mmCIF file of C-alpha atoms in Angstrom:
data_model
loop_
_atom_site.group_PDB
_atom_site.id
_atom_site.type_symbol
_atom_site.label_atom_id
_atom_site.label_comp_id
_atom_site.label_asym_id
_atom_site.label_seq_id
_atom_site.Cartn_x
_atom_site.Cartn_y
_atom_site.Cartn_z
ATOM 1 C CA THR B 264 -2.409 -14.915 -9.737
ATOM 2 C CA GLN B 265 -2.470 -11.174 -9.093
ATOM 3 C CA LEU B 266 -5.870 -9.630 -8.497
ATOM 4 C CA LEU B 267 -4.582 -6.408 -10.138
ATOM 5 C CA GLU B 268 -2.208 -6.320 -13.091
ATOM 6 C CA GLN B 269 -0.372 -2.981 -13.672
ATOM 7 C CA SER B 270 1.447 -2.061 -16.769
ATOM 8 C CA PRO B 271 4.025 -1.126 -17.669
ATOM 9 C CA GLN B 272 6.079 -2.235 -14.696
ATOM 10 C CA PHE B 273 8.781 0.364 -15.442
ATOM 11 C CA LEU B 274 8.570 3.623 -17.479
ATOM 12 C CA SER B 275 11.342 6.118 -18.036
ATOM 13 C CA ILE B 276 10.501 9.275 -20.023
ATOM 14 C CA GLN B 277 11.715 12.825 -20.602
ATOM 15 C CA GLU B 278 10.264 15.931 -18.977
ATOM 16 C CA GLY B 279 7.327 17.174 -21.013
ATOM 17 C CA GLU B 280 6.145 13.907 -22.454
ATOM 18 C CA ASN B 281 2.782 12.394 -21.946
ATOM 19 C CA LEU B 282 2.225 8.863 -20.588
ATOM 20 C CA THR B 283 -0.526 6.420 -19.610
ATOM 21 C CA VAL B 284 -0.279 3.556 -17.096
ATOM 22 C CA TYR B 285 -2.871 0.801 -16.663
ATOM 23 C CA CYS B 286 -4.440 -1.242 -13.939
ATOM 24 C CA ASN B 287 -6.457 -4.297 -15.098
ATOM 25 C CA SER B 288 -8.379 -7.126 -13.533
ATOM 26 C CA SER B 289 -10.846 -9.855 -14.469
ATOM 27 C CA SER B 290 -12.941 -8.951 -11.432
ATOM 28 C CA VAL B 291 -15.493 -6.215 -11.010
ATOM 29 C CA PHE B 292 -14.915 -3.689 -8.220
ATOM 30 C CA SER B 293 -17.238 -1.107 -6.574
ATOM 31 C CA SER B 294 -14.365 1.386 -6.403
ATOM 32 C CA LEU B 295 -10.695 1.725 -7.168
ATOM 33 C CA GLN B 296 -7.977 3.928 -5.676
ATOM 34 C CA TRP B 297 -4.679 5.247 -7.057
ATOM 35 C CA TYR B 298 -1.709 5.925 -4.774
ATOM 36 C CA ARG B 299 1.763 7.442 -5.395
ATOM 37 C CA GLN B 300 4.716 6.351 -3.453
ATOM 38 C CA GLU B 301 8.006 8.277 -3.318
ATOM 39 C CA PRO B 302 11.327 6.777 -2.244
ATOM 40 C CA GLY B 303 11.548 6.250 1.522
ATOM 41 C CA GLU B 304 7.938 7.119 2.098
ATOM 42 C CA GLY B 305 4.583 5.288 2.352
ATOM 43 C CA PRO B 306 1.996 5.511 -0.462
ATOM 44 C CA VAL B 307 -0.276 8.551 -0.570
ATOM 45 C CA LEU B 308 -3.790 8.573 -1.984
ATOM 46 C CA LEU B 309 -4.310 10.426 -5.264
ATOM 47 C CA VAL B 310 -7.899 9.602 -6.129
ATOM 48 C CA THR B 311 -10.844 7.255 -5.676
ATOM 49 C CA VAL B 312 -13.076 6.375 -8.595
ATOM 50 C CA VAL B 313 -16.398 4.748 -8.082
ATOM 51 C CA THR B 314 -18.676 4.945 -11.057
ATOM 52 C CA GLY B 315 -18.061 2.923 -14.276
ATOM 53 C CA GLY B 316 -16.789 5.362 -17.010
ATOM 54 C CA GLU B 317 -15.957 7.994 -14.416
ATOM 55 C CA VAL B 318 -13.120 10.490 -15.206
ATOM 56 C CA LYS B 319 -11.397 12.501 -12.581
ATOM 57 C CA LYS B 320 -8.709 15.071 -13.050
ATOM 58 C CA LEU B 321 -6.049 16.215 -10.578
ATOM 59 C CA LYS B 322 -4.112 19.013 -12.264
ATOM 60 C CA ARG B 323 -2.096 17.164 -14.959
ATOM 61 C CA LEU B 324 -3.280 13.751 -13.917
ATOM 62 C CA THR B 325 -6.437 12.208 -15.510
ATOM 63 C CA PHE B 326 -7.858 8.994 -13.934
ATOM 64 C CA GLN B 327 -10.508 6.887 -15.684
ATOM 65 C CA PHE B 328 -12.494 3.928 -14.327
ATOM 66 C CA GLY B 329 -13.495 1.451 -17.010
ATOM 67 C CA ASP B 330 -17.190 1.170 -17.997
ATOM 68 C CA ALA B 331 -17.361 -2.366 -16.594
ATOM 69 C CA ARG B 332 -15.406 -1.369 -13.468
ATOM 70 C CA LYS B 333 -12.732 -3.934 -14.061
ATOM 71 C CA ASP B 334 -9.870 -1.624 -15.080
ATOM 72 C CA SER B 335 -8.516 1.910 -14.757
ATOM 73 C CA SER B 336 -6.043 4.161 -16.399
ATOM 74 C CA LEU B 337 -3.913 7.123 -15.266
ATOM 75 C CA HIS B 338 -2.790 9.634 -17.875
ATOM 76 C CA ILE B 339 -0.186 12.261 -17.086
ATOM 77 C CA THR B 340 0.210 15.287 -19.374
ATOM 78 C CA ALA B 341 3.517 17.103 -19.722
ATOM 79 C CA ALA B 342 5.288 14.983 -17.115
ATOM 80 C CA GLN B 343 7.647 16.685 -14.688
ATOM 81 C CA PRO B 344 10.511 15.296 -12.533
ATOM 82 C CA GLY B 345 8.267 15.723 -9.508
ATOM 83 C CA ASP B 346 5.984 13.106 -10.965
ATOM 84 C CA THR B 347 8.641 10.472 -10.459
ATOM 85 C CA GLY B 348 7.438 7.676 -8.121
ATOM 86 C CA LEU B 349 5.698 4.306 -7.803
ATOM 87 C CA TYR B 350 2.061 4.515 -8.980
ATOM 88 C CA LEU B 351 -0.137 1.938 -7.284
ATOM 89 C CA CYS B 352 -3.754 0.977 -7.892
ATOM 90 C CA ALA B 353 -5.773 -0.646 -5.160
ATOM 91 C CA VAL B 354 -9.155 -2.119 -4.645
ATOM 92 C CA ARG B 355 -11.199 -3.186 -1.602
ATOM 93 C CA ALA B 356 -12.053 -6.870 -1.394
ATOM 94 C CA SER B 357 -14.492 -8.292 1.142
ATOM 95 C CA SER B 358 -13.169 -9.968 4.358
ATOM 96 C CA GLY B 359 -16.589 -11.024 5.409
ATOM 97 C CA GLY B 360 -19.552 -9.031 6.657
ATOM 98 C CA SER B 361 -18.930 -5.274 6.333
ATOM 99 C CA ASN B 362 -15.145 -5.620 6.577
ATOM 100 C CA TYR B 363 -12.948 -4.888 3.569
ATOM 101 C CA LYS B 364 -9.236 -5.072 2.999
ATOM 102 C CA LEU B 365 -7.312 -3.013 0.451
ATOM 103 C CA THR B 366 -5.305 -5.030 -2.087
ATOM 104 C CA PHE B 367 -2.670 -3.388 -4.221
ATOM 105 C CA GLY B 368 -1.192 -4.001 -7.666
ATOM 106 C CA LYS B 369 2.608 -4.231 -7.931
ATOM 107 C CA GLY B 370 2.735 -0.732 -9.342
ATOM 108 C CA THR B 371 4.345 1.198 -12.220
ATOM 109 C CA LEU B 372 7.704 2.776 -11.337
ATOM 110 C CA LEU B 373 7.841 6.080 -13.290
ATOM 111 C CA THR B 374 10.971 8.049 -13.757
ATOM 112 C CA VAL B 375 10.757 11.464 -15.410
ATOM 113 C CA ASN B 376 14.181 12.713 -16.500
ATOM 114 C CA PRO B 377 14.867 16.502 -16.731
ATOM 115 C CA ASP M 253 -1.666 16.337 12.370
ATOM 116 C CA ALA M 254 1.211 13.915 13.103
ATOM 117 C CA GLY M 255 0.268 11.212 10.721
ATOM 118 C CA VAL M 256 0.974 7.557 11.204
ATOM 119 C CA ILE M 257 4.204 7.050 13.100
ATOM 120 C CA GLN M 258 6.359 3.953 12.836
ATOM 121 C CA SER M 259 9.485 2.997 14.664
ATOM 122 C CA PRO M 260 12.203 2.203 14.095
ATOM 123 C CA ARG M 261 12.854 3.455 10.547
ATOM 124 C CA HIS M 262 15.634 0.991 10.037
ATOM 125 C CA GLU M 263 16.299 -2.313 11.780
ATOM 126 C CA VAL M 264 19.283 -4.608 11.107
ATOM 127 C CA THR M 265 19.339 -7.867 12.884
ATOM 128 C CA GLU M 266 20.806 -11.314 12.817
ATOM 129 C CA MET M 267 18.931 -14.433 11.808
ATOM 130 C CA GLY M 268 17.148 -15.922 14.811
ATOM 131 C CA GLN M 269 16.750 -12.723 16.727
ATOM 132 C CA GLU M 270 13.323 -11.313 17.740
ATOM 133 C CA VAL M 271 12.168 -8.152 15.968
ATOM 134 C CA THR M 272 9.423 -5.823 17.129
ATOM 135 C CA LEU M 273 8.022 -3.091 14.877
ATOM 136 C CA ARG M 274 5.786 -0.323 16.303
ATOM 137 C CA CYS M 275 3.015 1.821 14.997
ATOM 138 C CA LYS M 276 0.983 4.701 16.252
ATOM 139 C CA PRO M 277 -2.090 5.316 14.007
ATOM 140 C CA ILE M 278 -3.770 8.577 13.370
ATOM 141 C CA SER M 279 -5.996 9.563 16.323
ATOM 142 C CA GLY M 280 -9.638 8.805 15.619
ATOM 143 C CA HIS M 281 -8.952 6.139 12.926
ATOM 144 C CA ASN M 282 -10.514 2.867 13.807
ATOM 145 C CA SER M 283 -8.854 0.553 11.200
ATOM 146 C CA LEU M 284 -5.137 -0.364 11.228
ATOM 147 C CA PHE M 285 -3.270 -2.317 8.619
ATOM 148 C CA TRP M 286 0.191 -3.939 8.441
ATOM 149 C CA TYR M 287 1.711 -4.373 4.986
ATOM 150 C CA ARG M 288 5.047 -5.808 3.754
ATOM 151 C CA GLN M 289 6.659 -4.441 0.568
ATOM 152 C CA THR M 290 9.354 -6.256 -1.552
ATOM 153 C CA MET M 291 10.397 -5.741 -5.121
ATOM 154 C CA MET M 292 9.220 -9.255 -6.031
ATOM 155 C CA ARG M 293 5.822 -9.322 -4.334
ATOM 156 C CA GLY M 294 4.844 -5.627 -4.080
ATOM 157 C CA LEU M 295 2.695 -4.532 -1.139
ATOM 158 C CA GLU M 296 1.164 -7.511 0.686
ATOM 159 C CA LEU M 297 -1.379 -7.119 3.427
ATOM 160 C CA LEU M 298 -0.305 -9.089 6.502
ATOM 161 C CA ILE M 299 -3.179 -8.299 8.976
ATOM 162 C CA TYR M 300 -5.719 -5.687 9.783
ATOM 163 C CA PHE M 301 -7.646 -4.607 12.808
ATOM 164 C CA ASN M 302 -11.014 -2.871 13.253
ATOM 165 C CA ASN M 303 -11.579 -1.230 16.629
ATOM 166 C CA ASN M 304 -8.440 -3.032 17.968
ATOM 167 C CA VAL M 305 -9.820 -6.469 16.990
ATOM 168 C CA PRO M 306 -7.919 -8.537 14.401
ATOM 169 C CA ILE M 307 -10.194 -9.114 11.453
ATOM 170 C CA ASP M 308 -8.140 -10.806 8.775
ATOM 171 C CA ASP M 309 -4.750 -12.272 9.438
ATOM 172 C CA SER M 310 -4.718 -14.560 6.333
ATOM 173 C CA GLY M 311 -1.685 -12.706 4.967
ATOM 174 C CA MET M 312 0.521 -13.477 7.975
ATOM 175 C CA PRO M 313 3.202 -15.717 6.386
ATOM 176 C CA GLU M 314 3.657 -18.191 9.257
ATOM 177 C CA ASP M 315 3.579 -18.581 13.037
ATOM 178 C CA ARG M 316 6.781 -16.654 13.364
ATOM 179 C CA PHE M 317 4.737 -13.453 12.805
ATOM 180 C CA SER M 318 2.306 -12.057 15.311
ATOM 181 C CA ALA M 319 0.563 -8.728 15.723
ATOM 182 C CA LYS M 320 -1.201 -6.996 18.597
ATOM 183 C CA MET M 321 -3.275 -3.924 19.115
ATOM 184 C CA PRO M 322 -3.616 -3.407 22.809
ATOM 185 C CA ASN M 323 -5.367 -0.032 22.429
ATOM 186 C CA ALA M 324 -6.528 2.344 19.782
ATOM 187 C CA SER M 325 -3.172 4.241 19.652
ATOM 188 C CA PHE M 326 -0.664 1.512 19.439
ATOM 189 C CA SER M 327 0.144 -1.705 17.514
ATOM 190 C CA THR M 328 3.094 -4.007 17.227
ATOM 191 C CA LEU M 329 4.277 -6.549 14.665
ATOM 192 C CA LYS M 330 6.640 -9.089 15.994
ATOM 193 C CA ILE M 331 8.803 -11.611 14.148
ATOM 194 C CA GLN M 332 10.383 -14.435 16.159
ATOM 195 C CA PRO M 333 12.702 -15.868 15.124
ATOM 196 C CA SER M 334 13.642 -13.657 12.180
ATOM 197 C CA GLU M 335 14.961 -15.117 8.893
ATOM 198 C CA PRO M 336 16.808 -13.412 6.001
ATOM 199 C CA ARG M 337 13.718 -13.859 3.772
ATOM 200 C CA ASP M 338 11.784 -11.481 6.156
ATOM 201 C CA SER M 339 13.964 -8.638 4.891
ATOM 202 C CA ALA M 340 11.456 -6.057 3.496
ATOM 203 C CA VAL M 341 9.923 -2.655 4.248
ATOM 204 C CA TYR M 342 7.015 -3.009 6.664
ATOM 205 C CA PHE M 343 4.296 -0.317 6.533
ATOM 206 C CA CYS M 344 1.569 0.428 8.980
ATOM 207 C CA ALA M 345 -1.477 2.324 7.766
ATOM 208 C CA SER M 346 -4.634 3.593 9.407
ATOM 209 C CA SER M 347 -8.034 4.678 8.132
ATOM 210 C CA LEU M 348 -11.538 5.447 9.137
ATOM 211 C CA ARG M 349 -13.794 2.418 8.608
ATOM 212 C CA GLY M 350 -15.584 2.593 5.211
ATOM 213 C CA ILE M 351 -15.175 1.056 1.841
ATOM 214 C CA ASN M 352 -13.755 4.158 0.185
ATOM 215 C CA SER M 353 -11.835 5.563 3.112
ATOM 216 C CA PRO M 354 -8.258 6.233 2.069
ATOM 217 C CA LEU M 355 -5.364 4.583 3.862
ATOM 218 C CA HIS M 356 -2.782 6.839 5.552
ATOM 219 C CA PHE M 357 0.581 5.134 5.594
ATOM 220 C CA GLY M 358 3.588 5.638 7.860
ATOM 221 C CA ASN M 359 7.033 5.969 6.377
ATOM 222 C CA GLY M 360 7.773 2.279 6.978
ATOM 223 C CA THR M 361 10.415 0.250 8.812
ATOM 224 C CA ARG M 362 13.198 -1.123 6.597
ATOM 225 C CA LEU M 363 14.123 -4.572 8.049
ATOM 226 C CA THR M 364 17.343 -6.315 7.159
ATOM 227 C CA VAL M 365 17.958 -9.802 8.472
ATOM 228 C CA THR M 366 21.522 -11.042 7.938
#
């Protein structure tokens, strides 16, 4: 059973369209991170959300953390080909004591066609 | 800032051979992570270190896998003997210790075992 379920798994849209991708869990988290991964590269952090109901904006990207801190969404306005990539959500889970490990969802592979 | 450096970028080897992957974390980062990425399973945490000490190796698939961090600036992941099912992209990442600290990933090593 996956700790984090991301949907949709694949999304192909035209330039200029809007889209939303989701990250869901049955567990409560103190924070959640979104990463973007481009082909041939490692994931790069986009944002960290901490407070239930929090909304953060990064240019055309809007991130929301659910009120119950179990889920999150990423909305992209007027998508551009440069937004193409694998979008991953990730949460910290305790490894005991003050140690935490970052666990990722499987991601949403977004393709924006010109 | 050089970022996390991994070598080699690509490795092709025959089943049964030993494979060693290398990682140089960002200077000053005290946590280091090894992940494996496949289409089927996504990004899986194999092992992570804090201050050069292995904290959680529960993700290491079996005894054929081993990881070391002899000092703060170098880590290796070894597979011996390698098998075709080990084919994947292996990522190293480093971070400052802290629940919301972002992970900085290298560009990965694409391993193919024939």
